[in-house]
Amino acid sequence: MITLEGVTKEFVTTKKYPGFKGAVKGLFTTEKVCKVAVDDISFHIDRGEIVGYIGSNGAGKSTTIKMMTGILTPTKGKCIVNGIDPNKNRKENAQNIGVVFGQRTQLWWDLPLSESFTILKEIYNVSDKDFKERMKFLNEVLNVTGFINNSVRTLSLGQRMRADLAAALLNNPKVLYLDEPTIGLDLLVKDKMRQAIKDINKQYNTTVVLTTHDLGDIEELCNRIMIIDKGKLIYDGGLQELRNDFGGKCKVQIDVKDLGKIQKQDYYSIFGLENNQLKVESDGRSIIFTFNKKLYGVADVISYVMGQTEVKDIKIQETELSEVVKEIYKNGVINGTL
């Protein structure tokens, strides 16, 4: 459905100089600066996939999306969406995609929501029969009936986001691009939006590309995640694989009957780990081990403590996805490790 091959996007601008003198100098200089926003990215997305495309601010996410929607032309490489070049065939591409930007709307601000839908129906040449069928489905999954006659400017943020999603789906797009679709929404509305996206994907086999900083969206919706950093694609794989490859850190909290028997032992020597590979803490009633489970087994830690004193309770906390992604943003990926 979507294929990018060696796609690069460069922006060339006139060099800016600081201060008043720099401003004057800038009037006469022709020196140019080249910024690489997307650097030799390649990937393929199959029809019906829901893919999370994430990265820190300025990483190149929006630039990639704009090339896939036909707004920008790649400097190098090839971008194909549903068998066509989106930049060379913008009108045809627009008929096959839907776009929702969390901070922008495609609705007419002063018109009733129903009028916006009617205008979009004509723009996309949606037949009366298809329009009626899709509005029925969209009302079921997005529940826009209660405010469809209200002007867009009077809608709450949650209502407007649901309306924008419905508007993006009126033409039954083969590809749906979602940029921060749940930004600013409360938990209840977020859950409704996420469920609606799932239902739409299931009903129409719509390919969804989701960019977000809310990792809850990623965990709830996506089986595949792509991470871009400084213009380069640094990870492309499943969520569970991401956790397995980079989420090895584990915290084991063991509540014991007699803490004095075990809290001062030399666990670094016992477990054969270095100081930077093992952290041992105590909260007065428990002993807490933090370590990489690839280096030492969780069962071995628990077994050793149980051999020393009576254990009352055990809690095991795996690394959360947010922590894994935070480390990738901070350190990148080097040979499959953080």
Tab-separated table of C-alpha atoms in Angstrom:
chain	number	residue	atom	x	y	z
A	1	MET	CA	0.000	0.000	0.000
A	2	ILE	CA	2.798	2.447	0.928
A	3	THR	CA	6.404	2.076	-0.225
A	4	LEU	CA	9.290	4.458	0.374
A	5	GLU	CA	12.650	3.695	-1.241
A	6	GLY	CA	15.689	5.756	-0.243
A	7	VAL	CA	13.580	8.854	0.367
A	8	THR	CA	15.486	11.998	1.342
A	9	LYS	CA	14.148	15.517	1.838
A	10	GLU	CA	16.462	18.510	1.986
A	11	PHE	CA	15.514	22.121	2.643
A	12	VAL	CA	17.839	24.836	1.315
A	13	THR	CA	17.607	28.267	2.954
A	14	THR	CA	19.642	31.462	3.033
A	15	LYS	CA	22.070	31.542	5.952
A	16	LYS	CA	20.999	33.771	8.827
A	17	TYR	CA	23.403	35.822	10.942
A	18	PRO	CA	22.806	37.052	14.504
A	19	GLY	CA	22.211	40.658	15.533
A	20	PHE	CA	21.505	43.828	13.550
A	21	LYS	CA	24.746	43.612	11.581
A	22	GLY	CA	23.892	40.031	10.747
A	23	ALA	CA	20.471	41.108	9.495
A	24	VAL	CA	22.071	43.710	7.217
A	25	LYS	CA	24.654	41.187	6.012
A	26	GLY	CA	21.851	38.765	5.238
A	27	LEU	CA	20.414	41.231	2.734
A	28	PHE	CA	23.500	40.926	0.550
A	29	THR	CA	24.722	37.357	1.128
A	30	THR	CA	23.859	34.455	-1.124
A	31	GLU	CA	25.287	31.796	1.183
A	32	LYS	CA	22.939	28.849	1.502
A	33	VAL	CA	22.364	26.295	4.245
A	34	CYS	CA	21.117	22.759	3.526
A	35	LYS	CA	19.127	20.963	6.199
A	36	VAL	CA	18.387	17.249	5.774
A	37	ALA	CA	14.960	16.661	7.336
A	38	VAL	CA	14.546	13.043	6.139
A	39	ASP	CA	17.631	10.986	5.387
A	40	ASP	CA	17.456	7.931	3.090
A	41	ILE	CA	14.349	6.287	4.558
A	42	SER	CA	12.930	3.041	3.164
A	43	PHE	CA	9.940	0.996	4.369
A	44	HIS	CA	6.817	-0.804	3.165
A	45	ILE	CA	3.364	-0.777	4.786
A	46	ASP	CA	0.798	-3.405	3.774
A	47	ARG	CA	-2.879	-2.706	3.306
A	48	GLY	CA	-4.850	-2.833	6.554
A	49	GLU	CA	-1.853	-2.263	8.839
A	50	ILE	CA	-2.001	0.245	11.699
A	51	VAL	CA	1.521	1.601	12.060
A	52	GLY	CA	2.819	3.950	14.734
A	53	TYR	CA	5.325	6.441	13.303
A	54	ILE	CA	6.993	8.230	16.192
A	55	GLY	CA	9.959	10.412	16.995
A	56	SER	CA	10.935	13.442	19.029
A	57	ASN	CA	10.095	16.973	17.862
A	58	GLY	CA	12.020	17.828	14.692
A	59	ALA	CA	12.873	14.189	13.969
A	60	GLY	CA	11.268	14.242	10.504
A	61	LYS	CA	7.832	12.687	11.133
A	62	SER	CA	5.714	15.469	9.655
A	63	THR	CA	8.025	15.857	6.657
A	64	THR	CA	7.635	12.146	5.874
A	65	ILE	CA	3.843	12.372	6.175
A	66	LYS	CA	3.767	15.426	3.903
A	67	MET	CA	5.693	13.512	1.240
A	68	MET	CA	3.296	10.571	1.509
A	69	THR	CA	0.293	12.890	1.179
A	70	GLY	CA	1.805	14.697	-1.829
A	71	ILE	CA	2.317	18.061	-0.130
A	72	LEU	CA	6.117	17.815	-0.443
A	73	THR	CA	8.313	16.306	-3.144
A	74	PRO	CA	11.241	14.094	-2.084
A	75	THR	CA	14.670	15.477	-2.956
A	76	LYS	CA	15.787	11.917	-3.674
A	77	GLY	CA	14.175	8.494	-3.684
A	78	LYS	CA	10.740	7.161	-4.536
A	79	CYS	CA	7.435	7.395	-2.689
A	80	ILE	CA	4.495	5.277	-3.868
A	81	VAL	CA	1.055	5.227	-2.194
A	82	ASN	CA	-1.609	2.844	-3.512
A	83	GLY	CA	0.352	2.409	-6.737
A	84	ILE	CA	0.784	6.099	-7.583
A	85	ASP	CA	3.281	8.888	-6.919
A	86	PRO	CA	1.349	11.193	-4.541
A	87	ASN	CA	3.205	14.298	-5.677
A	88	LYS	CA	2.725	13.740	-9.411
A	89	ASN	CA	-0.885	12.576	-9.040
A	90	ARG	CA	-2.163	14.824	-6.273
A	91	LYS	CA	-5.830	14.808	-7.245
A	92	GLU	CA	-6.004	11.016	-7.572
A	93	ASN	CA	-4.030	10.605	-4.350
A	94	ALA	CA	-6.353	13.001	-2.489
A	95	GLN	CA	-9.331	10.826	-3.446
A	96	ASN	CA	-7.715	7.826	-1.750
A	97	ILE	CA	-6.456	9.305	1.527
A	98	GLY	CA	-7.849	10.846	4.689
A	99	VAL	CA	-5.896	13.131	6.992
A	100	VAL	CA	-6.554	14.252	10.559
A	101	PHE	CA	-4.264	16.810	12.182
A	102	GLY	CA	-4.835	17.258	15.906
A	103	GLN	CA	-4.165	21.004	15.808
A	104	ARG	CA	-6.017	21.788	12.549
A	105	THR	CA	-9.464	21.177	11.131
A	106	GLN	CA	-10.842	20.680	7.629
A	107	LEU	CA	-14.321	21.692	8.753
A	108	TRP	CA	-15.986	25.040	8.010
A	109	TRP	CA	-15.849	27.004	11.253
A	110	ASP	CA	-19.144	28.945	10.994
A	111	LEU	CA	-21.272	26.278	9.337
A	112	PRO	CA	-23.247	23.512	11.022
A	113	LEU	CA	-21.285	20.258	11.053
A	114	SER	CA	-23.851	18.639	8.737
A	115	GLU	CA	-23.125	21.309	6.099
A	116	SER	CA	-19.388	20.586	6.286
A	117	PHE	CA	-20.115	16.924	5.624
A	118	THR	CA	-22.373	17.832	2.673
A	119	ILE	CA	-19.668	20.056	1.126
A	120	LEU	CA	-17.035	17.326	1.522
A	121	LYS	CA	-19.460	14.840	-0.062
A	122	GLU	CA	-19.558	17.002	-3.189
A	123	ILE	CA	-15.800	17.640	-3.200
A	124	TYR	CA	-15.073	13.899	-3.112
A	125	ASN	CA	-17.959	12.991	-5.470
A	126	VAL	CA	-19.480	10.588	-2.949
A	127	SER	CA	-22.783	9.157	-4.177
A	128	ASP	CA	-25.940	9.634	-2.122
A	129	LYS	CA	-26.096	5.917	-1.393
A	130	ASP	CA	-22.457	5.706	-0.208
A	131	PHE	CA	-22.815	8.920	1.810
A	132	LYS	CA	-25.863	7.577	3.629
A	133	GLU	CA	-24.151	4.246	4.336
A	134	ARG	CA	-20.947	5.847	5.625
A	135	MET	CA	-22.737	8.414	7.775
A	136	LYS	CA	-24.723	5.599	9.378
A	137	PHE	CA	-21.525	3.706	10.202
A	138	LEU	CA	-19.669	6.841	11.355
A	139	ASN	CA	-22.576	7.791	13.606
A	140	GLU	CA	-22.385	4.352	15.179
A	141	VAL	CA	-18.636	4.442	15.886
A	142	LEU	CA	-18.133	8.186	16.481
A	143	ASN	CA	-21.574	9.217	17.789
A	144	VAL	CA	-21.732	12.556	15.968
A	145	THR	CA	-25.560	12.611	15.796
A	146	GLY	CA	-25.913	14.598	19.017
A	147	PHE	CA	-24.027	17.622	17.673
A	148	ILE	CA	-24.286	17.274	13.881
A	149	ASN	CA	-26.503	20.381	13.609
A	150	ASN	CA	-24.229	22.554	15.761
A	151	SER	CA	-21.815	25.023	14.185
A	152	VAL	CA	-18.226	23.789	14.278
A	153	ARG	CA	-17.054	26.736	16.393
A	154	THR	CA	-19.366	25.642	19.248
A	155	LEU	CA	-18.025	22.079	19.424
A	156	SER	CA	-15.832	20.898	22.283
A	157	LEU	CA	-12.352	19.612	21.439
A	158	GLY	CA	-13.484	16.010	21.782
A	159	GLN	CA	-16.503	16.592	19.543
A	160	ARG	CA	-14.398	18.393	16.927
A	161	MET	CA	-11.823	15.589	16.832
A	162	ARG	CA	-14.572	13.015	16.287
A	163	ALA	CA	-16.079	15.245	13.592
A	164	ASP	CA	-12.681	15.657	11.878
A	165	LEU	CA	-12.167	11.898	11.872
A	166	ALA	CA	-15.627	11.393	10.372
A	167	ALA	CA	-14.878	14.035	7.709
A	168	ALA	CA	-11.610	12.297	6.795
A	169	LEU	CA	-13.492	9.035	6.262
A	170	LEU	CA	-16.404	10.247	4.118
A	171	ASN	CA	-14.601	9.269	0.917
A	172	ASN	CA	-13.748	5.818	2.362
A	173	PRO	CA	-9.987	6.399	2.016
A	174	LYS	CA	-7.623	3.500	1.522
A	175	VAL	CA	-5.016	5.249	3.697
A	176	LEU	CA	-5.696	7.325	6.819
A	177	TYR	CA	-2.994	9.597	8.233
A	178	LEU	CA	-3.528	10.552	11.874
A	179	ASP	CA	-1.311	13.240	13.404
A	180	GLU	CA	-1.861	13.477	17.181
A	181	PRO	CA	-5.551	12.458	16.913
A	182	THR	CA	-6.076	12.319	20.710
A	183	ILE	CA	-4.087	15.412	21.725
A	184	GLY	CA	-5.773	17.314	24.544
A	185	LEU	CA	-8.591	14.802	24.971
A	186	ASP	CA	-9.682	13.386	28.326
A	187	LEU	CA	-9.338	9.669	28.991
A	188	LEU	CA	-12.954	8.783	28.187
A	189	VAL	CA	-12.911	10.551	24.810
A	190	LYS	CA	-9.474	9.063	24.028
A	191	ASP	CA	-10.862	5.581	24.551
A	192	LYS	CA	-13.769	6.346	22.200
A	193	MET	CA	-11.417	7.686	19.517
A	194	ARG	CA	-9.127	4.666	19.774
A	195	GLN	CA	-12.041	2.246	19.556
A	196	ALA	CA	-13.411	4.129	16.544
A	197	ILE	CA	-10.075	3.833	14.736
A	198	LYS	CA	-10.045	0.085	15.446
A	199	ASP	CA	-13.603	-0.305	14.156
A	200	ILE	CA	-12.855	1.670	10.989
A	201	ASN	CA	-9.753	-0.403	10.306
A	202	LYS	CA	-11.711	-3.624	10.824
A	203	GLN	CA	-14.748	-2.586	8.766
A	204	TYR	CA	-12.939	-1.139	5.730
A	205	ASN	CA	-9.429	-2.625	6.047
A	206	THR	CA	-8.135	0.961	6.096
A	207	THR	CA	-4.373	1.402	6.327
A	208	VAL	CA	-3.581	3.749	9.216
A	209	VAL	CA	-0.361	5.696	9.789
A	210	LEU	CA	-0.388	7.201	13.270
A	211	THR	CA	2.022	9.855	14.534
A	212	THR	CA	1.696	10.671	18.208
A	213	HIS	CA	3.564	11.465	21.412
A	214	ASP	CA	0.942	9.553	23.401
A	215	LEU	CA	2.366	6.054	23.690
A	216	GLY	CA	-0.993	4.902	25.011
A	217	ASP	CA	-2.290	5.345	21.447
A	218	ILE	CA	0.578	3.218	20.131
A	219	GLU	CA	0.079	0.418	22.652
A	220	GLU	CA	-3.686	0.378	22.140
A	221	LEU	CA	-3.760	0.545	18.339
A	222	CYS	CA	-0.482	-0.580	16.749
A	223	ASN	CA	1.279	-3.890	16.320
A	224	ARG	CA	4.113	-2.250	14.423
A	225	ILE	CA	6.132	0.799	15.338
A	226	MET	CA	8.643	2.861	13.361
A	227	ILE	CA	10.943	5.301	15.143
A	228	ILE	CA	12.613	8.180	13.319
A	229	ASP	CA	15.413	10.251	14.826
A	230	LYS	CA	17.346	13.095	13.169
A	231	GLY	CA	15.819	12.143	9.845
A	232	LYS	CA	16.872	8.476	9.979
A	233	LEU	CA	14.672	5.450	10.570
A	234	ILE	CA	16.272	3.813	13.601
A	235	TYR	CA	13.689	1.134	14.406
A	236	ASP	CA	11.007	-0.736	12.441
A	237	GLY	CA	9.365	-3.714	14.095
A	238	GLY	CA	6.715	-5.029	16.476
A	239	LEU	CA	5.949	-3.619	19.907
A	240	GLN	CA	6.780	-6.877	21.657
A	241	GLU	CA	10.050	-7.172	19.744
A	242	LEU	CA	10.893	-3.627	20.833
A	243	ARG	CA	10.353	-4.583	24.447
A	244	ASN	CA	12.319	-7.799	24.025
A	245	ASP	CA	15.242	-6.099	22.275
A	246	PHE	CA	15.497	-2.924	24.319
A	247	GLY	CA	13.316	-3.361	27.378
A	248	GLY	CA	15.488	-5.775	29.322
A	249	LYS	CA	15.524	-3.765	32.543
A	250	CYS	CA	13.464	-5.378	35.276
A	251	LYS	CA	12.568	-4.377	38.846
A	252	VAL	CA	11.891	-7.130	41.403
A	253	GLN	CA	10.503	-6.090	44.788
A	254	ILE	CA	10.558	-8.818	47.434
A	255	ASP	CA	8.774	-8.321	50.778
A	256	VAL	CA	10.522	-10.392	53.440
A	257	LYS	CA	9.956	-11.316	57.081
A	258	ASP	CA	13.505	-10.516	58.264
A	259	LEU	CA	15.129	-7.797	56.149
A	260	GLY	CA	18.214	-7.675	58.349
A	261	LYS	CA	19.344	-11.108	57.165
A	262	ILE	CA	19.738	-10.106	53.553
A	263	GLN	CA	19.900	-6.354	52.926
A	264	LYS	CA	23.643	-5.950	53.554
A	265	GLN	CA	24.843	-8.873	51.474
A	266	ASP	CA	27.227	-8.389	48.554
A	267	TYR	CA	24.783	-9.098	45.745
A	268	TYR	CA	27.218	-7.873	43.085
A	269	SER	CA	29.535	-10.794	43.876
A	270	ILE	CA	26.692	-13.234	44.491
A	271	PHE	CA	25.039	-12.534	41.129
A	272	GLY	CA	28.282	-11.835	39.290
A	273	LEU	CA	27.189	-8.374	38.123
A	274	GLU	CA	28.983	-5.023	38.017
A	275	ASN	CA	27.871	-1.949	39.957
A	276	ASN	CA	26.304	-0.411	36.836
A	277	GLN	CA	24.424	-3.640	36.051
A	278	LEU	CA	22.620	-4.026	39.354
A	279	LYS	CA	20.862	-1.638	41.713
A	280	VAL	CA	19.847	-2.841	45.187
A	281	GLU	CA	17.529	-0.749	47.388
A	282	SER	CA	15.477	-1.192	50.540
A	283	ASP	CA	12.335	0.600	51.736
A	284	GLY	CA	12.402	-0.791	55.277
A	285	ARG	CA	10.293	-3.878	54.629
A	286	SER	CA	11.369	-4.960	51.148
A	287	ILE	CA	14.502	-5.431	49.112
A	288	ILE	CA	14.332	-4.128	45.543
A	289	PHE	CA	16.578	-5.360	42.726
A	290	THR	CA	16.838	-3.502	39.403
A	291	PHE	CA	18.838	-5.262	36.688
A	292	ASN	CA	18.837	-6.412	33.069
A	293	LYS	CA	17.043	-9.749	32.872
A	294	LYS	CA	19.220	-10.650	29.874
A	295	LEU	CA	22.222	-10.671	32.214
A	296	TYR	CA	20.654	-12.471	35.139
A	297	GLY	CA	17.453	-14.479	35.611
A	298	VAL	CA	14.508	-13.131	37.599
A	299	ALA	CA	13.823	-16.621	38.966
A	300	ASP	CA	17.437	-16.870	40.184
A	301	VAL	CA	17.116	-13.624	42.159
A	302	ILE	CA	13.865	-14.738	43.776
A	303	SER	CA	15.208	-18.232	44.481
A	304	TYR	CA	18.305	-16.869	46.235
A	305	VAL	CA	16.311	-14.540	48.508
A	306	MET	CA	13.825	-17.315	49.360
A	307	GLY	CA	16.787	-19.472	50.423
A	308	GLN	CA	17.905	-16.799	52.901
A	309	THR	CA	14.670	-15.733	54.594
A	310	GLU	CA	10.891	-16.082	54.507
A	311	VAL	CA	9.300	-14.232	51.592
A	312	LYS	CA	5.904	-12.567	52.104
A	313	ASP	CA	5.233	-11.086	48.667
A	314	ILE	CA	6.888	-10.589	45.267
A	315	LYS	CA	6.258	-7.859	42.680
A	316	ILE	CA	7.883	-7.879	39.226
A	317	GLN	CA	7.801	-4.742	37.077
A	318	GLU	CA	8.905	-4.901	33.452
A	319	THR	CA	10.188	-1.828	31.620
A	320	GLU	CA	7.309	0.253	30.264
A	321	LEU	CA	7.195	1.141	26.577
A	322	SER	CA	7.466	4.837	27.424
A	323	GLU	CA	10.795	4.215	29.160
A	324	VAL	CA	12.134	2.187	26.240
A	325	VAL	CA	11.222	4.879	23.714
A	326	LYS	CA	12.621	7.595	25.984
A	327	GLU	CA	15.961	5.793	26.052
A	328	ILE	CA	15.912	5.402	22.264
A	329	TYR	CA	15.213	9.131	21.843
A	330	LYS	CA	18.061	9.874	24.227
A	331	ASN	CA	20.700	7.388	23.083
A	332	GLY	CA	19.561	5.998	19.747
A	333	VAL	CA	20.040	2.387	18.693
A	334	ILE	CA	23.531	0.938	18.296
A	335	ASN	CA	23.854	-2.621	16.981
A	336	GLY	CA	20.526	-3.654	18.444
A	337	THR	CA	21.191	-2.290	21.927
A	338	LEU	CA	20.609	0.966	23.742
